[in-house]
Tab-separated table of C-alpha atoms and ligand atoms in Angstrom:
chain	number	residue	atom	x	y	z
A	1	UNK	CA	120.278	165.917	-107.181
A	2	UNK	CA	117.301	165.103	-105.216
A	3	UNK	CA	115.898	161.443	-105.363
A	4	UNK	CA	113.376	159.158	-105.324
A	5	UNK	CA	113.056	155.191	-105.113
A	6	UNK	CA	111.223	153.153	-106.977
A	7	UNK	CA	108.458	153.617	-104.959
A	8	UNK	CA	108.207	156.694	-105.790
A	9	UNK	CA	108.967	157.460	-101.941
A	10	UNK	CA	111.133	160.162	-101.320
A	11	UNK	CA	114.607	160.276	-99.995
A	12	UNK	CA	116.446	162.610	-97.583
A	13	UNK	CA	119.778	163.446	-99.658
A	14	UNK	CA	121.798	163.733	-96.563
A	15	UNK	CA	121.419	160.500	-94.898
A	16	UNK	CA	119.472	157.905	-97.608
A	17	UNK	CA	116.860	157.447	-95.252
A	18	UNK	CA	113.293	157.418	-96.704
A	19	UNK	CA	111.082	160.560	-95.929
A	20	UNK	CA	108.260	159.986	-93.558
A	21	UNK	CA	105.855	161.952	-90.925
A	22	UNK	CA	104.928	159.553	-88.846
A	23	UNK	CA	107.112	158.415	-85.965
A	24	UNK	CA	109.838	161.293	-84.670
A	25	UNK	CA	111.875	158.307	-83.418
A	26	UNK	CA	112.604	156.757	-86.779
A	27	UNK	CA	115.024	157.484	-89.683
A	28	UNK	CA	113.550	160.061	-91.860
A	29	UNK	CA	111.439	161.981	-90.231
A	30	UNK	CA	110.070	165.654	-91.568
A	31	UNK	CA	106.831	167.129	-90.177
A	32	UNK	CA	103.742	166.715	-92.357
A	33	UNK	CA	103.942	170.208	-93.218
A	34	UNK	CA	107.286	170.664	-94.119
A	35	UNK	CA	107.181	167.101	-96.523
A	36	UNK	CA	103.747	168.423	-98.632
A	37	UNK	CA	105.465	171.220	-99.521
A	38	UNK	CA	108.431	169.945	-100.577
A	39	UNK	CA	109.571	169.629	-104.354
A	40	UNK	CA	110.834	166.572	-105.922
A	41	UNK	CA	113.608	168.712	-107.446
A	42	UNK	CA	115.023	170.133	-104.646
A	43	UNK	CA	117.339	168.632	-101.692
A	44	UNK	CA	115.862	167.672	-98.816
A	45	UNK	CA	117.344	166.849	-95.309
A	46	UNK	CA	115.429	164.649	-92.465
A	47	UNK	CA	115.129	166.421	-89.537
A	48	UNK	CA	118.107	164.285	-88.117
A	49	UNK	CA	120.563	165.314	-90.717
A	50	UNK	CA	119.143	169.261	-90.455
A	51	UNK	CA	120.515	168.916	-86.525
A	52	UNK	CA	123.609	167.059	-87.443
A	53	UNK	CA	124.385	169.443	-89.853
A	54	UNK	CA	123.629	172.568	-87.684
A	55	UNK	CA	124.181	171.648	-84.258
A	56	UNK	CA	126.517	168.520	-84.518
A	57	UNK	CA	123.866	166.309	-82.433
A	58	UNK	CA	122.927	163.283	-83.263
A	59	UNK	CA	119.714	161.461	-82.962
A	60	UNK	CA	120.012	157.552	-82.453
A	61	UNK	CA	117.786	155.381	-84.656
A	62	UNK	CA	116.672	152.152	-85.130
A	63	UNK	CA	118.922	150.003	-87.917
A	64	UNK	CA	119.459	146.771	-87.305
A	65	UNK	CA	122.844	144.778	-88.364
A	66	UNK	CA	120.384	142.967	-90.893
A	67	UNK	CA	119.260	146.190	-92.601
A	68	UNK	CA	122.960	146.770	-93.307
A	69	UNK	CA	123.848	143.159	-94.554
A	70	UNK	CA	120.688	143.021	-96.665
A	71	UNK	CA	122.005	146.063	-98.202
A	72	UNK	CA	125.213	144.271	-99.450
A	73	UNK	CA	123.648	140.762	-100.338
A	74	UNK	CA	121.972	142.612	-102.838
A	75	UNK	CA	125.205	143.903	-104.540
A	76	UNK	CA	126.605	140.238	-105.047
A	77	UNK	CA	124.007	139.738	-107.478
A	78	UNK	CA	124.375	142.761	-108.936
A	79	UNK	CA	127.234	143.952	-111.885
A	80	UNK	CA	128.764	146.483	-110.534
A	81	UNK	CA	132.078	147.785	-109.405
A	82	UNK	CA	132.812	147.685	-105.442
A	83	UNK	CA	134.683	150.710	-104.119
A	84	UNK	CA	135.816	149.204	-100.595
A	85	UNK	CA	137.039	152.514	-98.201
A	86	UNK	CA	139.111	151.531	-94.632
A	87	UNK	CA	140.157	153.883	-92.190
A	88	UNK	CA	144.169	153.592	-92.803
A	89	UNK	CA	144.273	154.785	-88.708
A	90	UNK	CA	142.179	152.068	-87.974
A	91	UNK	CA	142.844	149.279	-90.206
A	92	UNK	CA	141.816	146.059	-88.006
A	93	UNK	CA	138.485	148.214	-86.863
A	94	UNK	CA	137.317	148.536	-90.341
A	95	UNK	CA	138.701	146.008	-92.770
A	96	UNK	CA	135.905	143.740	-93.968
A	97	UNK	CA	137.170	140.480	-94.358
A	98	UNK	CA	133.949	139.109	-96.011
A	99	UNK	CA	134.075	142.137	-98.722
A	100	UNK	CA	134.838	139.273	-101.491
A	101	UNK	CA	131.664	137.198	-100.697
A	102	UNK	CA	129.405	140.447	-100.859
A	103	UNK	CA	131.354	141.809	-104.105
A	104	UNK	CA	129.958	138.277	-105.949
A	105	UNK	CA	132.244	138.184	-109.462
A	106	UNK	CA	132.258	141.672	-109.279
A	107	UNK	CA	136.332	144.056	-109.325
A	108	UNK	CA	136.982	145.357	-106.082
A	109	UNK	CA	138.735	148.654	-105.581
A	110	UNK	CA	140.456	149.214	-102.065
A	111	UNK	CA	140.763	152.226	-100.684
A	112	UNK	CA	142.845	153.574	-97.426
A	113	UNK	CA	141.525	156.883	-96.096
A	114	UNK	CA	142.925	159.080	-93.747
A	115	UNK	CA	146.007	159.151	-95.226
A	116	UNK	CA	146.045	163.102	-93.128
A	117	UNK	CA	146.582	161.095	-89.977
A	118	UNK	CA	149.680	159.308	-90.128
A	119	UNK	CA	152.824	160.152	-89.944
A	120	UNK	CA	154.163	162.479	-93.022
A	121	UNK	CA	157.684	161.001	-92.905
A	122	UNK	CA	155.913	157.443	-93.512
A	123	UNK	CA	156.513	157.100	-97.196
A	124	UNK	CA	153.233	156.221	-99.502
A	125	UNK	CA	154.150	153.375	-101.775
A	126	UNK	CA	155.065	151.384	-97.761
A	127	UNK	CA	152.068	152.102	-97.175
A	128	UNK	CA	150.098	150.820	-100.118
A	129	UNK	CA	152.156	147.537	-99.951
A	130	UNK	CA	151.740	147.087	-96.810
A	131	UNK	CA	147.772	147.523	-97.428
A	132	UNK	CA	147.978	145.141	-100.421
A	133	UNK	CA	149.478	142.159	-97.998
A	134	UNK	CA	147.308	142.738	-95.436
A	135	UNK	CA	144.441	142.360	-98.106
A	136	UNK	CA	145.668	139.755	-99.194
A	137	UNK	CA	146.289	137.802	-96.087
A	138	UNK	CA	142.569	138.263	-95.609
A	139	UNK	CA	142.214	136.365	-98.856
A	140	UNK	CA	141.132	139.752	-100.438
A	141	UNK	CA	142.345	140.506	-103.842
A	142	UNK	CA	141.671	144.069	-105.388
A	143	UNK	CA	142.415	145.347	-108.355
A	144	UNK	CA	143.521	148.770	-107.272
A	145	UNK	CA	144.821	150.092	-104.025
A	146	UNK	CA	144.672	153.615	-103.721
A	147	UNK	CA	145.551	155.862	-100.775
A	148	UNK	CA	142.681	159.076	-100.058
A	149	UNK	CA	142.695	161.622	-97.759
A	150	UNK	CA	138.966	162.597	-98.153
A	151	UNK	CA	138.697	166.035	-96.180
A	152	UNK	CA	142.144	167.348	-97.490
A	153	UNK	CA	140.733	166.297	-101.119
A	154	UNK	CA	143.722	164.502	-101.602
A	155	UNK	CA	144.030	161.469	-104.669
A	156	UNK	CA	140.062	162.417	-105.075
A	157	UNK	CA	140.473	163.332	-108.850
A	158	UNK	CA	142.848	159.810	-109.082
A	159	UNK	CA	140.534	157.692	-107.708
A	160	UNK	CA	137.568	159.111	-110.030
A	161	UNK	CA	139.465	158.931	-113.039
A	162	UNK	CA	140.353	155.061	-111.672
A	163	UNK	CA	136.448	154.039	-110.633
A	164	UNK	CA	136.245	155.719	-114.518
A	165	UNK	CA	138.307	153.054	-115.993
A	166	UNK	CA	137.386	150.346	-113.933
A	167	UNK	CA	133.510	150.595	-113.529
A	168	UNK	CA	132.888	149.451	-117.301
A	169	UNK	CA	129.566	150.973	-117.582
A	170	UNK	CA	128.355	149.688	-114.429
A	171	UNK	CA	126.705	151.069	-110.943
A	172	UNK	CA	129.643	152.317	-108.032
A	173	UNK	CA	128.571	150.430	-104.901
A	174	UNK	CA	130.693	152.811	-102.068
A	175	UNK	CA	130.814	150.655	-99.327
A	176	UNK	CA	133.300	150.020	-95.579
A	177	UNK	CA	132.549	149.698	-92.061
A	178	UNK	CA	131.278	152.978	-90.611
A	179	UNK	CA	132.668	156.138	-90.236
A	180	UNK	CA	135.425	155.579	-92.285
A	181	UNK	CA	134.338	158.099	-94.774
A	182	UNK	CA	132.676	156.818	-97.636
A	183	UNK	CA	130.433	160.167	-97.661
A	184	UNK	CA	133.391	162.344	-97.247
A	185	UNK	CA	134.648	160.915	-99.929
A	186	UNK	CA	131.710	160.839	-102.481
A	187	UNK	CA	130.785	164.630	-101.242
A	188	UNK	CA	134.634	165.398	-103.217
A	189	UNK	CA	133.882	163.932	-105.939
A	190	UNK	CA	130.226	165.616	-106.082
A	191	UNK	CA	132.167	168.864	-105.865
A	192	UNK	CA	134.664	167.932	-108.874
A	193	UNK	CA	132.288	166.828	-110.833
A	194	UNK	CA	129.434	169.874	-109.894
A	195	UNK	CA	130.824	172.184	-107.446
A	196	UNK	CA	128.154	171.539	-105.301
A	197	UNK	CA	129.299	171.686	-101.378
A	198	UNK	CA	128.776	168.733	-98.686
A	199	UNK	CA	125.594	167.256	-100.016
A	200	UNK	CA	125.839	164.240	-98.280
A	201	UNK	CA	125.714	164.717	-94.211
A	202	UNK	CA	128.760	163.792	-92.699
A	203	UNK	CA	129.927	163.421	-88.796
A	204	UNK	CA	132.133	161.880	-86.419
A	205	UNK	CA	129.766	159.988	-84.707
A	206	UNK	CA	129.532	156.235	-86.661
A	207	UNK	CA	125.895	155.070	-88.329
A	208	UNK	CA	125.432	158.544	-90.026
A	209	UNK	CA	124.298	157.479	-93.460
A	210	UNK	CA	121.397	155.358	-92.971
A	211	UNK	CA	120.121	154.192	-96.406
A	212	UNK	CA	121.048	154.264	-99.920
A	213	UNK	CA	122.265	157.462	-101.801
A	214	UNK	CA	122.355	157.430	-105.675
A	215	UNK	CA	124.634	160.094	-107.378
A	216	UNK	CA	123.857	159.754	-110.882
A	217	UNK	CA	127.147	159.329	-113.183
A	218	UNK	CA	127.567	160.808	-116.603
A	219	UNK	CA	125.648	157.896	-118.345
A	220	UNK	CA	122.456	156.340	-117.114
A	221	UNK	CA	124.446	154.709	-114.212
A	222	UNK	CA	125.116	155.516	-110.546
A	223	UNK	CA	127.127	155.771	-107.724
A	224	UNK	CA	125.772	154.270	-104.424
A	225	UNK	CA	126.979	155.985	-100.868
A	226	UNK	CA	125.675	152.897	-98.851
A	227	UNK	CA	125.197	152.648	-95.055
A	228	UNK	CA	128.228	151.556	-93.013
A	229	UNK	CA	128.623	148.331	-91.137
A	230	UNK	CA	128.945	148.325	-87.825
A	231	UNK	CA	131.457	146.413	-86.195
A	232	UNK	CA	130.813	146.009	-82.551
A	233	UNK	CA	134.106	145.974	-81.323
A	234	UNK	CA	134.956	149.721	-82.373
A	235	UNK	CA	135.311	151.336	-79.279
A	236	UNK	CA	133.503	154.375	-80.587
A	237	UNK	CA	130.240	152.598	-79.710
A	238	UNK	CA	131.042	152.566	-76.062
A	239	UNK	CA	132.067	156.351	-75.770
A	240	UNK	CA	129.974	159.508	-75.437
A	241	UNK	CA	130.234	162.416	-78.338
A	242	UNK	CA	132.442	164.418	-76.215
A	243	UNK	CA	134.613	161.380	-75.649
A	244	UNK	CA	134.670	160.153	-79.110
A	245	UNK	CA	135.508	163.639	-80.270
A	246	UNK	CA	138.966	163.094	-77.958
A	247	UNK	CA	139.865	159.892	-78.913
A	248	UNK	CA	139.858	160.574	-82.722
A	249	UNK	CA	142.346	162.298	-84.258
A	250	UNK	CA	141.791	164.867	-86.630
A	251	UNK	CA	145.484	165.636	-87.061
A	252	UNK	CA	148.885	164.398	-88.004
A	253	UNK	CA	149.590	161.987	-85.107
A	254	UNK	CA	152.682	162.783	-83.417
A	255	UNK	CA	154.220	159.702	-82.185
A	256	UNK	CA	155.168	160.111	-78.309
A	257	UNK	CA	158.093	157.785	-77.817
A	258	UNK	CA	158.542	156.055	-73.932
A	259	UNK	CA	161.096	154.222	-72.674
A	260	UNK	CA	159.641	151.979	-70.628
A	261	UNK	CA	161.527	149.440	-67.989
A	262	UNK	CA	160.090	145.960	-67.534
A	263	UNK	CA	157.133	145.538	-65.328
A	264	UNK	CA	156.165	149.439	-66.066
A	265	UNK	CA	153.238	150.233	-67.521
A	266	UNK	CA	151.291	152.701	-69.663
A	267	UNK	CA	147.251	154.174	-69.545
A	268	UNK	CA	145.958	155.133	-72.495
A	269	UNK	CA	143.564	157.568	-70.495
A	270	UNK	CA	141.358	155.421	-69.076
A	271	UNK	CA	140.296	153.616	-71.557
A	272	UNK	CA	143.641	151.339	-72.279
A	273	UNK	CA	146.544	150.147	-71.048
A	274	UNK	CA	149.728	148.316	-72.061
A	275	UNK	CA	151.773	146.580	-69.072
A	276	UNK	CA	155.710	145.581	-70.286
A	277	UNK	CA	156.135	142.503	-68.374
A	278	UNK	CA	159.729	141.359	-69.836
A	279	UNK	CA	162.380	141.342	-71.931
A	280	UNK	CA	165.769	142.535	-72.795
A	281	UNK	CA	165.697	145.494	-70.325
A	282	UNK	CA	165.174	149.291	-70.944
A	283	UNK	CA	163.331	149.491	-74.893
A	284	UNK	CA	161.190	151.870	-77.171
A	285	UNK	CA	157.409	151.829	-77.074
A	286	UNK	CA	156.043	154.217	-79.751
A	287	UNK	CA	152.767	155.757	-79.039
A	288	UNK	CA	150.043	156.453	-82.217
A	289	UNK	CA	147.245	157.459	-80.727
A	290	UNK	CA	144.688	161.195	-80.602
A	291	UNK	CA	147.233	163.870	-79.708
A	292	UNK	CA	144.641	164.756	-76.920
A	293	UNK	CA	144.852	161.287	-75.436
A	294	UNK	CA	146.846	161.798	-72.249
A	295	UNK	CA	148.954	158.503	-71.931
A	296	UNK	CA	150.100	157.787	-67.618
A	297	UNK	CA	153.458	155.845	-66.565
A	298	UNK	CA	153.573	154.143	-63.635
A	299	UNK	CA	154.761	150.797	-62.388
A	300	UNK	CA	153.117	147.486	-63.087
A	301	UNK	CA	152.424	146.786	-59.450
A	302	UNK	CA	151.071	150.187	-58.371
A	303	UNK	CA	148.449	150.303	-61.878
A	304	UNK	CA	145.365	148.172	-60.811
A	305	UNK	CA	145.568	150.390	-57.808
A	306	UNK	CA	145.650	153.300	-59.735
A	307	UNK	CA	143.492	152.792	-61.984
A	308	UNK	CA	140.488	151.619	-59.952
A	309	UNK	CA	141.263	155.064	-57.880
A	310	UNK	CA	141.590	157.372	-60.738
A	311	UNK	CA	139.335	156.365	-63.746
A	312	UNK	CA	137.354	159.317	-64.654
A	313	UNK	CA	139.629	160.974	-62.815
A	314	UNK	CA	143.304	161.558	-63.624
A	315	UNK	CA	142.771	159.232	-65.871
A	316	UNK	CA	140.182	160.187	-68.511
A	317	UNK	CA	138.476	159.405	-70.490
A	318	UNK	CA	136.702	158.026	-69.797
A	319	UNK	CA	134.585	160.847	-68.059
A	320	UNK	CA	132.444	160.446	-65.150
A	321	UNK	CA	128.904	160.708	-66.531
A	322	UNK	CA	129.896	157.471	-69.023
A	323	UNK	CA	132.068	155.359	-66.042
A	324	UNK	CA	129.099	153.145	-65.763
A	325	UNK	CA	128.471	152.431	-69.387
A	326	UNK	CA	132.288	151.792	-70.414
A	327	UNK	CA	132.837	148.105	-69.876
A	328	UNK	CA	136.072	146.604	-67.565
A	329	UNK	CA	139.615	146.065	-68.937
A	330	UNK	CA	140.209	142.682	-70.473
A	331	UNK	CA	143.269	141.738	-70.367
A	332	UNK	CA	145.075	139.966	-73.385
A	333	UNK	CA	148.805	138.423	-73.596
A	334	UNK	CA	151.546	138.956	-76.382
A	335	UNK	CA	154.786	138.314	-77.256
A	336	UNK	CA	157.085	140.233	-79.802
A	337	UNK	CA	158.340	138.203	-82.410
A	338	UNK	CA	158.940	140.719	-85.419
A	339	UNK	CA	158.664	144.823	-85.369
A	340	UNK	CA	154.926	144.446	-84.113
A	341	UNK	CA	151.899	147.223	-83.222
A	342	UNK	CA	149.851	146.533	-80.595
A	343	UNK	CA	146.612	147.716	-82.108
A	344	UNK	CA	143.788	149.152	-79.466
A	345	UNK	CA	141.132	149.032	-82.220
A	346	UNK	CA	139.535	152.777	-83.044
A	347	UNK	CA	142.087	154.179	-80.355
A	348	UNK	CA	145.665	153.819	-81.943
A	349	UNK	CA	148.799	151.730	-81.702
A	350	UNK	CA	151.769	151.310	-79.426
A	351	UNK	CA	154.583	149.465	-81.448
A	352	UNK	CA	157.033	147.274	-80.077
A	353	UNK	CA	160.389	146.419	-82.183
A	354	UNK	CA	162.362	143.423	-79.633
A	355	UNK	CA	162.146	140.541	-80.296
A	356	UNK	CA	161.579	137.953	-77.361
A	357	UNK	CA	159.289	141.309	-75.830
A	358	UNK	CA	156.255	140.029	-73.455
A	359	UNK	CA	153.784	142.357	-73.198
A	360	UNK	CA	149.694	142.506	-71.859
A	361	UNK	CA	147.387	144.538	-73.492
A	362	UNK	CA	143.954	145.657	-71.648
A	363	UNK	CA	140.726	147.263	-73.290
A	364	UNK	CA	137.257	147.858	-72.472
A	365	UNK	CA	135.798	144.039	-72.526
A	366	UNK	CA	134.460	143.839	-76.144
A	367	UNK	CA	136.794	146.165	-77.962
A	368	UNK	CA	139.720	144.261	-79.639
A	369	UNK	CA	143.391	144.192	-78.973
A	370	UNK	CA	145.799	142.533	-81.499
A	371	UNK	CA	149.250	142.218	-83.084
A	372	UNK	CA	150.124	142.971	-86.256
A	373	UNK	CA	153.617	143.635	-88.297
A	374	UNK	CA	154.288	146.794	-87.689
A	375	UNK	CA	152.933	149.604	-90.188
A	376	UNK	CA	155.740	152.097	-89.723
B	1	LIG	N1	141.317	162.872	-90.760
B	1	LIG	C1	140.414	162.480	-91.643
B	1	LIG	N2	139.124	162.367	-91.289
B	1	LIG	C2	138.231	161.992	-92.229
B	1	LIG	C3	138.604	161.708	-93.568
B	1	LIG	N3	137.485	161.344	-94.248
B	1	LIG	C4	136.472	161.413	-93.365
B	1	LIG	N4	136.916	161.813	-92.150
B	1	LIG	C5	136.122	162.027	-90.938
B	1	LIG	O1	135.573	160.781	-90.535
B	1	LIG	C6	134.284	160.950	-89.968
B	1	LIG	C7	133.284	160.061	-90.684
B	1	LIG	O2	133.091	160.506	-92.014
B	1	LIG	P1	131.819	160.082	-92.875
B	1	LIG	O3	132.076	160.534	-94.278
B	1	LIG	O4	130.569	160.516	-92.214
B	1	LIG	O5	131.966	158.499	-92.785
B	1	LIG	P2	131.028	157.359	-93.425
B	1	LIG	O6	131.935	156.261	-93.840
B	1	LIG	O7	130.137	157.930	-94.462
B	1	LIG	O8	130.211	156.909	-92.139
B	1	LIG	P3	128.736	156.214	-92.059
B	1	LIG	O9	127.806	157.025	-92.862
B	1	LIG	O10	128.446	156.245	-90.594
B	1	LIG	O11	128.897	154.825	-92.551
B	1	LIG	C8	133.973	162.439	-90.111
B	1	LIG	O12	134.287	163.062	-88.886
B	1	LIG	C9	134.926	162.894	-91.198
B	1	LIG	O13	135.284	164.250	-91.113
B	1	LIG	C10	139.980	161.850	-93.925
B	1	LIG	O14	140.419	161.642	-95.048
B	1	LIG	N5	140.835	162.233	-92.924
B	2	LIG	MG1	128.141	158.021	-94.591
């Protein structure tokens, strides 16, 4: 499946990036020696994707937000068929509200991933409408929603036989904001179609795929695994690996229901926290967050006191060797008027169902907090 661009340049499979000796520090790389022997037939990994894909580390290159938008400029003018993949756990994080202007005239297809992570008693067909108004209150309009669970394999062989129908001849552009896993997903339908194993690096940490990777379909056309965007106010960009790795959930999330009094409040670690200010006394606030996120009560007035004494300490994460790094708390201001989520994008949600509720939110300063109508 190896590849090569029209340049005749070569391409690591893993990542997209194109193959070069020359600087260690940039995408690509693969020691003189080991690139003159290699042979155009066979896969080959950059030295990046070899240590991701052995060790789990990850080396940070240069890609500007540019490279990325360049990228998906040039689909517009393309025909094509747009296969749009959002994290369903993190919705607000990695919904791309410009998708239509980059798709051009071209059929979208709208996928939610991580379907694994949520809640098994939440039924599927909710879930798909409630993906379908949220498109559409974006002014997005797909012609399929379909709901993935890329590492369990699940709706894999559905969505192919659905990109079948609905591609008309044409190219697969695979495209989302990062990490919500677009190569996951494409290394399934590799293994459907060929048996072959996770070509395509994968990894928890976002900006692994770094250029284009073609997957040649049954006719002369292909299937693109594209870069993913990055959208600054993921909070994954302000964490370390071994903090990331906590923070995302790689399970069923149990909810963790508390019943909170007004003026009590909760820390989401140290990294969040949700303050109850009023309302109609003693209520529900349903936690969906990591099940390794440790969430702290406490009372309103004792919690800036707390938490400037016990960040990176009782209350991690953060950790200490990334206290520095992790921007203050902002504090934002909401009131309840329907069954709401308070969404702390890339950690989770806390939803609220009282109306008439008045509630602050706090994240690191950069890293979103919003309402919207509750999922479950
Ligand atoms: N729970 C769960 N995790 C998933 C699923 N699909 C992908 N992941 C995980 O999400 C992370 C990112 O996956 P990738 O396939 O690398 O994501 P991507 O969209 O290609 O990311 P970039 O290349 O950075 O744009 C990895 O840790 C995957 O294991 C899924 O269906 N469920
Ligand atoms: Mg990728």
């Amino acid at each position: 499946m190896n590849q090569s661009n029209t340049d005749q340049e070569m391409i690591c499979i893993g990542c997209g990036a194109v193959l070069q000796s020359e600087d260690e520090t940039k995408a690509g790389f693969l020691p003189a020696s080991v690139l003159k022997k290699a042979n155009a037939d066979e896969d080959i990994y950059c030295k990046r994707c070899f240590r991701l894909r052995h060790y789990n580390e990850v080396q940070d290159v240069e890609l500007t937000d540019d490279d990325f938008l360049n990228m998906l400029h040039e689909i517009s003018d393309k025909n094509a068929l747009i296969v749009n993949i959002v994290d369903i756990f993190d919705f607000n994080g990695s919904f791309i509200s410009g998708i239509q202007r980059f798709a051009g005239q071209n059929p979208v297809i709208l996928v939610g991933n991580k379907v694994d992570l949520l809640p098994k008693s939440l039924k599927e067909g909710k879930m798909r409408q409630w993906l379908i108004e949220r498109a559409h209150e974006a002014g997005v309009h797909p012609k399929e929603v379909i709901l993935t669970s890329a590492v369990r394999g699940e709706s894999v062989k559905q969505l192919m036989d659905l990109i079948e129908t609905e591609r008309k001849g044409q190219d697969v552009y695979v495209v989302g904001t990062t990490n919500v896993g677009k190569s996951t997903l494409i290394n399934q339908i590799i293994k459907l179609a060929t048996d072959a194993e996770n070509v395509i690096t994968t990894s928890y940490f976002p900006g692994t795929t770094l250029g284009k990777i073609e997957i040649p379909l049954d006719d002369d056309r292909v299937m693109v695994d594209t870069p993913g965007i990055i959208q600054s106010s993921q909070i994954a960009h302000y964490l370390t690996p071994k903090e990331l790795k906590l923070v995302t959930p790689r399970k069923e999330i149990k909810p963790k229901v508390y019943q909170l009094n007004e003026e009590q409040t909760l820390f989401l670690g140290g990294l969040a926290r949700l303050d109850y200010l009023s309302g109609d006394g003693k209520q529900s606030f349903v936690c969906y967050l990591s099940n390794e996120l440790t969430i702290h009560r406490t009372k309103l007035e004792k919690a800036d006191v707390l938490y400037a004494n016990q960040r990176g300490q009782l209350l991690t994460p953060p950790f200490e060797e990334n206290l520095n790094n992790l921007p203050e708390l902002k504090r934002y201001e909401f009131l309840i008027k329907e069954p709401s989520d308070i969404v702390f994008s890339g950690l989770g949600w806390i939803s609220i169902e009282e109306p008439g509720t008045k509630i602050a939110g706090w994240a690191p300063k950069g890293v979103d907090v919003l309402i919207r109508k509750s999922l479950i």
